Structures are given as structure tokens and as C-alpha cells.
PDB file of C-alpha atoms in Angstrom:
ATOM      1  CA  MET A  13      35.635  10.920   5.793  1.00 87.00           C
ATOM      2  CA  GLU A  14      35.708   7.250   6.641  1.00 95.00           C
ATOM      3  CA  LYS A  15      33.678   4.730   4.480  1.00 98.00           C
ATOM      4  CA  LEU A  16      30.130   4.370   5.023  1.00 98.00           C
ATOM      5  CA  ILE A  17      28.742   1.473   6.962  1.00 98.00           C
ATOM      6  CA  ILE A  18      25.190   0.098   6.057  1.00 98.00           C
ATOM      7  CA  THR A  19      23.214  -1.698   8.429  1.00 98.00           C
ATOM      8  CA  VAL A  20      19.859  -3.477   7.140  1.00 98.00           C
ATOM      9  CA  ALA A  21      17.012  -4.137   9.509  1.00 98.00           C
ATOM     10  CA  PRO A  22      15.052  -6.601   7.345  1.00 98.00           C
ATOM     11  CA  THR A  23      12.238  -7.369   9.892  1.00 98.00           C
ATOM     12  CA  GLY A  24      11.890  -5.786  12.961  1.00 96.00           C
ATOM     13  CA  GLY A  25       9.206  -6.347  15.848  1.00 94.00           C
ATOM     14  CA  GLN A  26       6.277  -4.117  14.196  1.00 93.00           C
ATOM     15  CA  THR A  27       6.106  -4.545  10.552  1.00 96.00           C
ATOM     16  CA  THR A  28       3.306  -6.996   9.518  1.00 96.00           C
ATOM     17  CA  ARG A  29       2.237  -8.765   6.254  1.00 96.00           C
ATOM     18  CA  GLN A  30      -0.543  -6.205   6.617  1.00 96.00           C
ATOM     19  CA  HIS A  31       1.925  -3.370   6.098  1.00 97.00           C
ATOM     20  CA  THR A  32       3.801  -5.131   3.251  1.00 98.00           C
ATOM     21  CA  PRO A  33       3.432  -8.860   1.867  1.00 98.00           C
ATOM     22  CA  TYR A  34       7.146  -8.406   1.250  1.00 98.00           C
ATOM     23  CA  VAL A  35       8.425  -8.289   4.798  1.00 98.00           C
ATOM     24  CA  PRO A  36      10.599 -11.558   5.703  1.00 98.00           C
ATOM     25  CA  LEU A  37       9.307 -13.377   8.628  1.00 98.00           C
ATOM     26  CA  ALA A  38      10.384 -17.114   8.540  1.00 98.00           C
ATOM     27  CA  PRO A  39      14.115 -17.943   9.377  1.00 98.00           C
ATOM     28  CA  LYS A  40      15.079 -18.732   5.646  1.00 98.00           C
ATOM     29  CA  GLU A  41      13.181 -15.735   4.485  1.00 98.00           C
ATOM     30  CA  ILE A  42      15.246 -13.485   6.636  1.00 98.00           C
ATOM     31  CA  ALA A  43      18.501 -15.014   5.900  1.00 98.00           C
ATOM     32  CA  ASP A  44      17.692 -14.829   2.218  1.00 98.00           C
ATOM     33  CA  SER A  45      16.876 -11.188   2.720  1.00 98.00           C
ATOM     34  CA  VAL A  46      20.336 -10.378   4.651  1.00 98.00           C
ATOM     35  CA  TYR A  47      22.378 -12.095   2.121  1.00 98.00           C
ATOM     36  CA  GLU A  48      20.667 -10.057  -0.814  1.00 98.00           C
ATOM     37  CA  ALA A  49      21.386  -6.755   1.281  1.00 98.00           C
ATOM     38  CA  TRP A  50      25.007  -8.114   1.890  1.00 98.00           C
ATOM     39  CA  GLN A  51      25.343  -8.492  -1.991  1.00 98.00           C
ATOM     40  CA  GLU A  52      24.347  -4.776  -2.614  1.00 98.00           C
ATOM     41  CA  GLY A  53      26.737  -3.360   0.226  1.00 98.00           C
ATOM     42  CA  ALA A  54      25.320  -3.937   3.752  1.00 98.00           C
ATOM     43  CA  SER A  55      27.870  -4.812   6.325  1.00 98.00           C
ATOM     44  CA  ILE A  56      25.712  -5.231   9.428  1.00 98.00           C
ATOM     45  CA  ALA A  57      22.324  -6.956   9.852  1.00 98.00           C
ATOM     46  CA  HIS A  58      20.137  -6.185  12.510  1.00 98.00           C
ATOM     47  CA  ILE A  59      18.217  -9.196  13.428  1.00 98.00           C
ATOM     48  CA  HIS A  60      14.562  -9.743  15.018  1.00 98.00           C
ATOM     49  CA  VAL A  61      12.903 -13.106  14.559  1.00 97.00           C
ATOM     50  CA  ARG A  62       9.225 -14.066  14.628  1.00 97.00           C
ATOM     51  CA  ASP A  63       7.255 -17.220  15.572  1.00 96.00           C
ATOM     52  CA  LYS A  64       5.177 -19.356  13.374  1.00 95.00           C
ATOM     53  CA  ASN A  65       2.500 -16.966  13.650  1.00 95.00           C
ATOM     54  CA  GLY A  66       4.311 -13.993  12.627  1.00 95.00           C
ATOM     55  CA  ASN A  67       4.598 -12.428  16.280  1.00 95.00           C
ATOM     56  CA  PRO A  68       7.831 -11.282  17.833  1.00 96.00           C
ATOM     57  CA  THR A  69       9.858 -13.595  19.743  1.00 96.00           C
ATOM     58  CA  LEU A  70      13.180 -14.147  21.511  1.00 96.00           C
ATOM     59  CA  ASP A  71      13.344 -17.743  21.147  1.00 96.00           C
ATOM     60  CA  LEU A  72      16.973 -18.643  20.952  1.00 96.00           C
ATOM     61  CA  ASP A  73      16.435 -21.629  18.756  1.00 97.00           C
ATOM     62  CA  THR A  74      14.811 -19.395  16.069  1.00 97.00           C
ATOM     63  CA  PHE A  75      17.638 -16.772  16.610  1.00 97.00           C
ATOM     64  CA  ARG A  76      20.155 -19.529  16.275  1.00 98.00           C
ATOM     65  CA  GLU A  77      18.754 -20.786  12.896  1.00 98.00           C
ATOM     66  CA  VAL A  78      18.656 -17.387  11.221  1.00 98.00           C
ATOM     67  CA  VAL A  79      22.234 -16.766  12.563  1.00 98.00           C
ATOM     68  CA  ASP A  80      23.577 -19.978  11.306  1.00 98.00           C
ATOM     69  CA  ARG A  81      21.750 -19.492   7.789  1.00 98.00           C
ATOM     70  CA  ILE A  82      23.230 -16.230   7.532  1.00 98.00           C
ATOM     71  CA  ARG A  83      26.672 -17.215   8.495  1.00 98.00           C
ATOM     72  CA  ASP A  84      26.622 -19.949   5.948  1.00 97.00           C
ATOM     73  CA  LYS A  85      26.077 -17.353   3.091  1.00 97.00           C
ATOM     74  CA  CYS A  86      28.307 -14.476   3.909  1.00 98.00           C
ATOM     75  CA  ASP A  87      30.359 -12.485   6.474  1.00 98.00           C
ATOM     76  CA  ILE A  88      28.045  -9.731   7.374  1.00 98.00           C
ATOM     77  CA  ILE A  89      28.309  -8.590  11.230  1.00 98.00           C
ATOM     78  CA  ILE A  90      25.285  -9.774  12.974  1.00 98.00           C
ATOM     79  CA  ASN A  91      23.739  -7.506  15.603  1.00 98.00           C
ATOM     80  CA  LEU A  92      20.877  -9.288  17.459  1.00 98.00           C
ATOM     81  CA  THR A  93      17.913  -7.250  19.133  1.00 97.00           C
ATOM     82  CA  THR A  94      17.610  -7.705  22.894  1.00 97.00           C
ATOM     83  CA  ALA A  95      14.245  -5.960  22.973  1.00 94.00           C
ATOM     84  CA  GLY A  96      12.473  -8.090  20.244  1.00 80.00           C
ATOM     85  CA  ALA A  97       9.190  -5.599  20.947  1.00 80.00           C
ATOM     86  CA  ALA A  98       8.181  -3.202  23.286  1.00 75.00           C
ATOM     87  CA  VAL A  99       7.114  -5.515  25.882  1.00 76.00           C
ATOM     88  CA  MET A 100       9.150  -8.598  26.463  1.00 87.00           C
ATOM     89  CA  ASN A 101      10.340 -10.551  29.678  1.00 91.00           C
ATOM     90  CA  ASP A 102      13.723  -9.133  30.891  1.00 94.00           C
ATOM     91  CA  GLU A 103      15.259 -12.631  31.303  1.00 95.00           C
ATOM     92  CA  ASP A 104      14.431 -13.540  27.857  1.00 94.00           C
ATOM     93  CA  ARG A 105      15.995 -10.472  26.710  1.00 96.00           C
ATOM     94  CA  LEU A 106      19.157 -11.082  28.733  1.00 96.00           C
ATOM     95  CA  ARG A 107      19.359 -14.695  27.424  1.00 96.00           C
ATOM     96  CA  VAL A 108      19.932 -13.530  23.701  1.00 97.00           C
ATOM     97  CA  CYS A 109      23.394 -12.611  24.850  1.00 97.00           C
ATOM     98  CA  GLU A 110      24.253 -16.144  25.110  1.00 97.00           C
ATOM     99  CA  LEU A 111      24.467 -16.666  21.269  1.00 97.00           C
ATOM    100  CA  ARG A 112      27.571 -14.411  21.405  1.00 97.00           C
ATOM    101  CA  THR A 113      26.999 -12.759  18.083  1.00 98.00           C
ATOM    102  CA  GLU A 114      29.502  -9.727  17.293  1.00 98.00           C
ATOM    103  CA  MET A 115      26.889  -6.837  18.101  1.00 98.00           C
ATOM    104  CA  ALA A 116      23.648  -6.765  20.117  1.00 98.00           C
ATOM    105  CA  THR A 117      21.205  -3.848  20.776  1.00 98.00           C
ATOM    106  CA  PHE A 118      21.432  -1.685  24.053  1.00 98.00           C
ATOM    107  CA  ASP A 119      18.183   0.428  24.234  1.00 97.00           C
ATOM    108  CA  ALA A 120      19.465   3.150  26.461  1.00 97.00           C
ATOM    109  CA  GLY A 121      16.288   4.186  28.593  1.00 96.00           C
ATOM    110  CA  SER A 122      12.585   3.863  28.699  1.00 95.00           C
ATOM    111  CA  THR A 123      10.320   5.633  26.180  1.00 94.00           C
ATOM    112  CA  ASN A 124       6.828   5.635  24.855  1.00 92.00           C
ATOM    113  CA  PHE A 125       6.487   3.555  21.747  1.00 86.00           C
ATOM    114  CA  GLY A 126       3.219   4.014  19.736  1.00 81.00           C
ATOM    115  CA  SER A 127       0.433   3.024  22.125  1.00 84.00           C
ATOM    116  CA  GLU A 128       3.014   1.122  24.545  1.00 88.00           C
ATOM    117  CA  VAL A 129       5.653   1.728  26.939  1.00 91.00           C
ATOM    118  CA  PHE A 130       9.028   0.471  26.160  1.00 92.00           C
ATOM    119  CA  LEU A 131      10.548  -0.275  29.567  1.00 94.00           C
ATOM    120  CA  ASN A 132      14.371  -0.116  30.072  1.00 94.00           C
ATOM    121  CA  SER A 133      14.997   0.339  33.724  1.00 96.00           C
ATOM    122  CA  PRO A 134      18.596   1.548  35.158  1.00 96.00           C
ATOM    123  CA  ASN A 135      18.690  -1.865  36.889  1.00 96.00           C
ATOM    124  CA  PHE A 136      18.077  -3.902  33.739  1.00 97.00           C
ATOM    125  CA  LEU A 137      20.417  -1.743  31.676  1.00 97.00           C
ATOM    126  CA  GLU A 138      23.305  -2.512  33.966  1.00 98.00           C
ATOM    127  CA  LYS A 139      22.602  -6.224  33.987  1.00 97.00           C
ATOM    128  CA  LEU A 140      22.451  -5.989  30.146  1.00 98.00           C
ATOM    129  CA  ALA A 141      25.476  -3.943  29.841  1.00 98.00           C
ATOM    130  CA  ALA A 142      27.448  -6.424  32.192  1.00 98.00           C
ATOM    131  CA  LYS A 143      26.246  -9.436  30.230  1.00 98.00           C
ATOM    132  CA  LEU A 144      27.331  -7.898  26.850  1.00 98.00           C
ATOM    133  CA  LYS A 145      30.661  -7.235  28.289  1.00 98.00           C
ATOM    134  CA  LYS A 146      30.865 -10.855  29.782  1.00 97.00           C
ATOM    135  CA  TYR A 147      30.265 -12.387  26.317  1.00 97.00           C
ATOM    136  CA  GLU A 148      32.351  -9.807  24.518  1.00 97.00           C
ATOM    137  CA  ILE A 149      29.541  -8.467  22.460  1.00 98.00           C
ATOM    138  CA  LYS A 150      29.802  -4.856  21.248  1.00 98.00           C
ATOM    139  CA  PRO A 151      26.769  -2.895  22.129  1.00 98.00           C
ATOM    140  CA  GLU A 152      24.841  -0.979  19.625  1.00 98.00           C
ATOM    141  CA  ILE A 153      23.615   2.014  21.780  1.00 98.00           C
ATOM    142  CA  GLU A 154      20.151   2.774  20.536  1.00 98.00           C
ATOM    143  CA  ILE A 155      18.909   6.386  21.230  1.00 98.00           C
ATOM    144  CA  PHE A 156      15.283   7.334  21.074  1.00 97.00           C
ATOM    145  CA  ASP A 157      15.948  10.738  22.861  1.00 96.00           C
ATOM    146  CA  ALA A 158      18.817  12.919  24.211  1.00 97.00           C
ATOM    147  CA  GLY A 159      18.685  11.800  27.823  1.00 97.00           C
ATOM    148  CA  MET A 160      19.614   8.254  26.819  1.00 98.00           C
ATOM    149  CA  ILE A 161      23.151   9.388  25.889  1.00 98.00           C
ATOM    150  CA  ASP A 162      23.698  10.544  29.509  1.00 97.00           C
ATOM    151  CA  ASN A 163      22.180   7.080  30.677  1.00 97.00           C
ATOM    152  CA  THR A 164      24.716   5.354  28.550  1.00 98.00           C
ATOM    153  CA  LEU A 165      27.679   7.560  29.793  1.00 98.00           C
ATOM    154  CA  ARG A 166      26.754   6.914  33.415  1.00 97.00           C
ATOM    155  CA  ILE A 167      26.829   3.256  32.726  1.00 98.00           C
ATOM    156  CA  ALA A 168      29.976   3.595  30.908  1.00 98.00           C
ATOM    157  CA  LYS A 169      31.733   5.304  33.913  1.00 97.00           C
ATOM    158  CA  LYS A 170      31.098   2.092  35.747  1.00 97.00           C
ATOM    159  CA  GLY A 171      33.201   0.199  33.247  1.00 97.00           C
ATOM    160  CA  LEU A 172      30.134  -1.719  31.922  1.00 98.00           C
ATOM    161  CA  ILE A 173      30.597  -0.125  28.546  1.00 97.00           C
ATOM    162  CA  GLU A 174      33.840   0.337  26.892  1.00 95.00           C
ATOM    163  CA  GLY A 175      34.907   2.818  24.152  1.00 91.00           C
ATOM    164  CA  PRO A 176      34.625   3.456  21.456  1.00 94.00           C
ATOM    165  CA  ILE A 177      30.956   3.495  21.952  1.00 98.00           C
ATOM    166  CA  HIS A 178      28.783   2.952  18.734  1.00 98.00           C
ATOM    167  CA  PHE A 179      25.434   4.928  18.869  1.00 98.00           C
ATOM    168  CA  GLN A 180      22.275   4.139  16.611  1.00 98.00           C
ATOM    169  CA  PHE A 181      19.973   7.258  16.663  1.00 98.00           C
ATOM    170  CA  VAL A 182      16.381   6.188  16.055  1.00 97.00           C
ATOM    171  CA  LEU A 183      14.422   9.134  15.037  1.00 97.00           C
ATOM    172  CA  GLY A 184      10.783   9.370  14.185  1.00 96.00           C
ATOM    173  CA  ILE A 185       9.397   6.811  16.572  1.00 93.00           C
ATOM    174  CA  GLN A 186       5.899   7.996  17.907  1.00 91.00           C
ATOM    175  CA  GLY A 187       6.850   8.726  21.629  1.00 91.00           C
ATOM    176  CA  GLY A 188      10.723   9.545  20.721  1.00 94.00           C
ATOM    177  CA  MET A 189      12.517  12.390  18.879  1.00 96.00           C
ATOM    178  CA  ALA A 190      11.412  13.670  15.780  1.00 97.00           C
ATOM    179  CA  ALA A 191      13.144  12.753  12.496  1.00 97.00           C
ATOM    180  CA  THR A 192      14.609  16.279  11.779  1.00 96.00           C
ATOM    181  CA  PRO A 193      18.113  17.515  10.764  1.00 95.00           C
ATOM    182  CA  LYS A 194      18.339  19.723  13.619  1.00 97.00           C
ATOM    183  CA  ASN A 195      17.652  16.699  16.106  1.00 98.00           C
ATOM    184  CA  LEU A 196      20.191  14.621  14.203  1.00 98.00           C
ATOM    185  CA  LEU A 197      23.043  17.266  14.378  1.00 97.00           C
ATOM    186  CA  PHE A 198      22.145  17.888  18.320  1.00 98.00           C
ATOM    187  CA  LEU A 199      22.631  14.292  19.077  1.00 98.00           C
ATOM    188  CA  SER A 200      25.681  13.646  16.855  1.00 98.00           C
ATOM    189  CA  GLU A 201      27.429  16.622  18.500  1.00 97.00           C
ATOM    190  CA  SER A 202      26.394  15.185  21.968  1.00 98.00           C
ATOM    191  CA  ILE A 203      28.384  11.932  22.248  1.00 98.00           C
ATOM    192  CA  PRO A 204      31.907  11.471  23.307  1.00 97.00           C
ATOM    193  CA  GLU A 205      34.625  12.322  20.919  1.00 95.00           C
ATOM    194  CA  GLY A 206      35.819   9.087  19.136  1.00 95.00           C
ATOM    195  CA  SER A 207      32.362   7.418  19.096  1.00 97.00           C
ATOM    196  CA  THR A 208      30.907   6.188  15.871  1.00 98.00           C
ATOM    197  CA  TRP A 209      27.240   6.819  15.102  1.00 98.00           C
ATOM    198  CA  SER A 210      24.432   5.658  12.701  1.00 98.00           C
ATOM    199  CA  ALA A 211      20.795   7.045  12.307  1.00 98.00           C
ATOM    200  CA  LEU A 212      17.574   5.987  10.835  1.00 97.00           C
ATOM    201  CA  GLY A 213      14.410   8.078  10.250  1.00 96.00           C
ATOM    202  CA  ALA A 214      11.226   5.958  10.471  1.00 94.00           C
ATOM    203  CA  SER A 215       8.758   5.727   7.680  1.00 91.00           C
ATOM    204  CA  LYS A 216       8.756   8.686   5.421  1.00 93.00           C
ATOM    205  CA  ASN A 217      11.614  10.233   6.989  1.00 94.00           C
ATOM    206  CA  GLN A 218      14.068   7.470   6.289  1.00 95.00           C
ATOM    207  CA  LEU A 219      15.870   8.677   3.031  1.00 95.00           C
ATOM    208  CA  ALA A 220      16.197  12.369   4.533  1.00 96.00           C
ATOM    209  CA  ILE A 221      17.976  11.035   7.483  1.00 97.00           C
ATOM    210  CA  ASN A 222      20.203   8.766   5.854  1.00 97.00           C
ATOM    211  CA  THR A 223      21.164  11.380   3.433  1.00 97.00           C
ATOM    212  CA  MET A 224      22.003  13.684   6.312  1.00 97.00           C
ATOM    213  CA  SER A 225      23.895  11.051   7.931  1.00 98.00           C
ATOM    214  CA  ILE A 226      26.102  10.146   4.853  1.00 98.00           C
ATOM    215  CA  ILE A 227      26.875  13.945   4.631  1.00 97.00           C
ATOM    216  CA  THR A 228      27.793  14.531   8.171  1.00 97.00           C
ATOM    217  CA  GLY A 229      30.007  11.662   8.767  1.00 97.00           C
ATOM    218  CA  GLY A 230      27.598   9.055  10.434  1.00 98.00           C
ATOM    219  CA  HIS A 231      26.384   5.938   8.973  1.00 98.00           C
ATOM    220  CA  VAL A 232      23.030   4.398   8.266  1.00 98.00           C
ATOM    221  CA  ARG A 233      20.264   1.741   8.710  1.00 98.00           C
ATOM    222  CA  VAL A 234      17.678   0.948   6.090  1.00 98.00           C
ATOM    223  CA  GLY A 235      15.143  -1.917   5.989  1.00 98.00           C
ATOM    224  CA  MET A 236      11.488  -2.891   6.441  1.00 98.00           C
ATOM    225  CA  GLU A 237      12.118  -2.592  10.204  1.00 97.00           C
ATOM    226  CA  ASP A 238      11.864   1.235   9.741  1.00 96.00           C
ATOM    227  CA  SER A 239       9.934   1.785   6.214  1.00 96.00           C
ATOM    228  CA  VAL A 240       8.172  -0.360   3.792  1.00 97.00           C
ATOM    229  CA  TYR A 241       7.955   2.168   0.998  1.00 97.00           C
ATOM    230  CA  TYR A 242      10.743   2.793  -1.542  1.00 97.00           C
ATOM    231  CA  ARG A 243       8.930   5.879  -2.555  1.00 94.00           C
ATOM    232  CA  LYS A 244       5.586   7.476  -2.043  1.00 93.00           C
ATOM    233  CA  GLY A 245       2.791   5.017  -2.853  1.00 94.00           C
ATOM    234  CA  GLU A 246       5.425   2.099  -4.119  1.00 97.00           C
ATOM    235  CA  LEU A 247       6.274  -0.605  -1.546  1.00 98.00           C
ATOM    236  CA  ALA A 248       9.896  -1.905  -1.515  1.00 98.00           C
ATOM    237  CA  ARG A 249       9.865  -5.377  -2.791  1.00 98.00           C
ATOM    238  CA  THR A 250      13.349  -6.394  -1.152  1.00 98.00           C
ATOM    239  CA  ASN A 251      15.415  -4.931   1.629  1.00 98.00           C
ATOM    240  CA  ALA A 252      18.151  -4.813  -1.028  1.00 98.00           C
ATOM    241  CA  GLN A 253      16.469  -2.091  -2.710  1.00 98.00           C
ATOM    242  CA  PHE A 254      17.066   0.175   0.177  1.00 98.00           C
ATOM    243  CA  VAL A 255      20.725  -0.698   0.325  1.00 98.00           C
ATOM    244  CA  GLU A 256      21.392  -0.297  -3.405  1.00 98.00           C
ATOM    245  CA  ARG A 257      19.918   3.085  -3.066  1.00 98.00           C
ATOM    246  CA  ILE A 258      21.916   4.189  -0.408  1.00 98.00           C
ATOM    247  CA  VAL A 259      25.211   2.652  -2.090  1.00 98.00           C
ATOM    248  CA  ASN A 260      24.233   4.874  -5.173  1.00 98.00           C
ATOM    249  CA  LEU A 261      23.723   7.993  -3.342  1.00 98.00           C
ATOM    250  CA  SER A 262      26.666   7.747  -1.018  1.00 98.00           C
ATOM    251  CA  ARG A 263      29.087   7.177  -4.101  1.00 98.00           C
ATOM    252  CA  THR A 264      27.334  10.044  -5.914  1.00 98.00           C
ATOM    253  CA  LEU A 265      28.075  12.250  -2.742  1.00 97.00           C
ATOM    254  CA  GLY A 266      31.663  11.004  -2.744  1.00 97.00           C
ATOM    255  CA  ARG A 267      31.759   8.648   0.080  1.00 98.00           C
ATOM    256  CA  GLU A 268      32.638   4.843  -0.570  1.00 98.00           C
ATOM    257  CA  ILE A 269      31.078   1.904   1.056  1.00 98.00           C
ATOM    258  CA  ALA A 270      32.475  -0.300   3.934  1.00 98.00           C
ATOM    259  CA  THR A 271      32.992  -3.867   3.504  1.00 98.00           C
ATOM    260  CA  PRO A 272      32.141  -5.958   6.737  1.00 98.00           C
ATOM    261  CA  ASN A 273      35.887  -6.372   7.586  1.00 98.00           C
ATOM    262  CA  GLU A 274      36.345  -2.527   7.020  1.00 98.00           C
ATOM    263  CA  ALA A 275      33.140  -1.911   9.437  1.00 98.00           C
ATOM    264  CA  ARG A 276      34.802  -4.134  11.896  1.00 98.00           C
ATOM    265  CA  LYS A 277      37.953  -2.075  11.779  1.00 97.00           C
ATOM    266  CA  ILE A 278      35.973   1.080  12.173  1.00 97.00           C
ATOM    267  CA  LEU A 279      34.030  -0.270  15.053  1.00 97.00           C
ATOM    268  CA  GLY A 280      36.978  -1.866  16.802  1.00 96.00           C
ATOM    269  CA  LEU A 281      35.506  -5.423  16.367  1.00 95.00           C
ATOM    270  CA  ASP A 282      37.519  -8.787  16.797  1.00 76.00           C
ATOM    271  CA  LYS A 283      37.610 -10.269  13.159  1.00 62.00           C
ATOM    272  CA  SER A 284      38.172 -13.744  14.606  1.00 62.00           C
ATOM    273  CA  LYS A 285      34.744 -13.610  16.475  1.00 61.00           C
ATOM    274  CA  ALA A 286      32.952 -13.733  12.800  1.00 59.00           C
ATOM    275  CA  LYS A 287      34.392 -17.038  12.107  1.00 52.00           C
ATOM    276  CA  ASN A 288      33.778 -19.278  15.194  1.00 48.00           C
ATOM    277  CA  GLU A 289      30.549 -18.617  17.007  1.00 50.00           C
ATOM    278  CA  SER A 290      28.372 -21.302  15.917  1.00 45.00           C
ATOM    279  CA  LYS A 291      28.524 -24.381  13.391  1.00 45.00           C
ATOM    280  CA  PHE A 292      26.190 -24.253  10.792  1.00 42.00           C
ATOM    281  CA  VAL A 293      23.935 -27.312  10.227  1.00 45.00           C
ATOM    282  CA  GLU A 294      21.759 -28.047   7.195  1.00 48.00           C
ATOM    283  CA  PHE A 295      18.166 -26.818   7.153  1.00 46.00           C
ATOM    284  CA  PRO A 296      15.345 -27.755   4.824  1.00 50.00           C
ATOM    285  CA  ASN A 297      14.515 -25.387   2.259  1.00 47.00           C
TER     286      ASN A 297
END
């Protein structure tokens, strides 16, 4: 079995300080949290950013600051959200691609998302796929239900998504597929041969889905975007705690952890892109 790729999702678009006082929101907090997670073994950072009031934003300057701060500290693969939150302007979502990170998300269809509707029309998805291809960004295909796999393959047949495709199964979101072993196995067996996949289980299902992924050959995502509790009744104080636990679990199960460069090889990324996108400038502490 290939080495395990651990993605850390430190912030997300929904987690607030009311959920946990430990979620990183400011650019320096996010970058520091990613660095700590990288030290423990994370090889991908899935990044959302917030405005000064803690609300989700797709502001490019805020993204750029976080990206530069992270790149100044470590070689982790940066995977930016092109969603931000359930309701965002399509043009702002497309503009995120201009930052030319190694990866960015591709939410492969519309779905109910809690009390909101997360819209990803066929027309928007083709525009997003074309934009990602133009800037040579590998899409992380986020799958909330099985039909989104078919959506992805239709767009791939048009030449807008190139293989090998990397899927991220998002289970346990209110409105999407439940976080069950049966659903995870069904999704992992429904993607094209040669694809890679990762999975998360929202909230209380995080560790169970992570464990299933390790055992069945997938990869994992952890972090305060998906769960704020380390165990029942105990808030995680850092995102690195989640990564450390997965590293220990995976090694106990006999599976070693991929470094960022090993993850790049598994995912078919160009290592040279990691070195040259944006020049770091000094920011105040």
C-alpha cells in the first residue's frame, strides 16, 4: 500500500470561535497552525481564509498572505478552496485560481449544505475546470454524493480534467452522504482505476472514516474544518493534534506517512511549482 497522504484543513468556512476558541482565523494563526501540522506529518494544507470579523472571504490579498506565510515556513502542498462558504460569488470563486497554487478544490455538484444550498451549476463547473487547467492547478474533486462522480467524469471526457484524478470524499455533511463504512467503500469502488482518493467524516465520524481510509488504501483529511473535538467532550487545542493521532494510528496499522514530495509523486504534481509561485514578503507578527 502506498504511503498515506494527510491533509490538514485548519479553518474551513463554518467553524467559529463559538464552536471552539482554538480555531485559527487570522492569516498568521492559519499559517502557524499549518506549520505545526506539517511538523507532525501533514503533506497537504486545505486553506480557507476569513475577514477581520471572522467571516468567510475569498479576498485574494488575504489568501496571498496566508500562502506566502506558509511557503516561508515549509514545503507543504497548498490546496486553496474555490468555495469559501456555501454562498459565494462565482467570479470570486474563479479568481482564486489566479494564485496558481499546486491544488485547489472542485466541488463537483450542487447539494444542500446544512440550512443552505451549495450551488455548483454545470456551466460554472466547466468554467472552473477550464480555469484550473489553464493555470496548471490540480483539482481536488470534492464529492458529497455519488452523482458528483458522474459529473466529474462527464467534464473529464471534454478534456477539462486530466487524470489521474484525485477525489476527496466529504461524508457526514447535513445534506450529503452519511459517514458510514458502506458509503465510503461504495464511493472508493466507483471512481476510475488509477485515481487517488481521500476521505473525511464530519464531526463525530472523523476518526472512524479516517481509520477506514487508512485500511482500504485511501488518504485522510483532518482538522478543525471537519471536527473540533479530539475525543468526546474534549476540544482539540491544535490541528496538529489530529495529525499526530493519524500518524500514530497509521504506523500502528503498518502504513507509513508520505512527505510532501512523496505526496507530489503519488498525486502526479510538478515539484518545481512548489518553489516559484510567489515571493515572500515580511509581515508583522
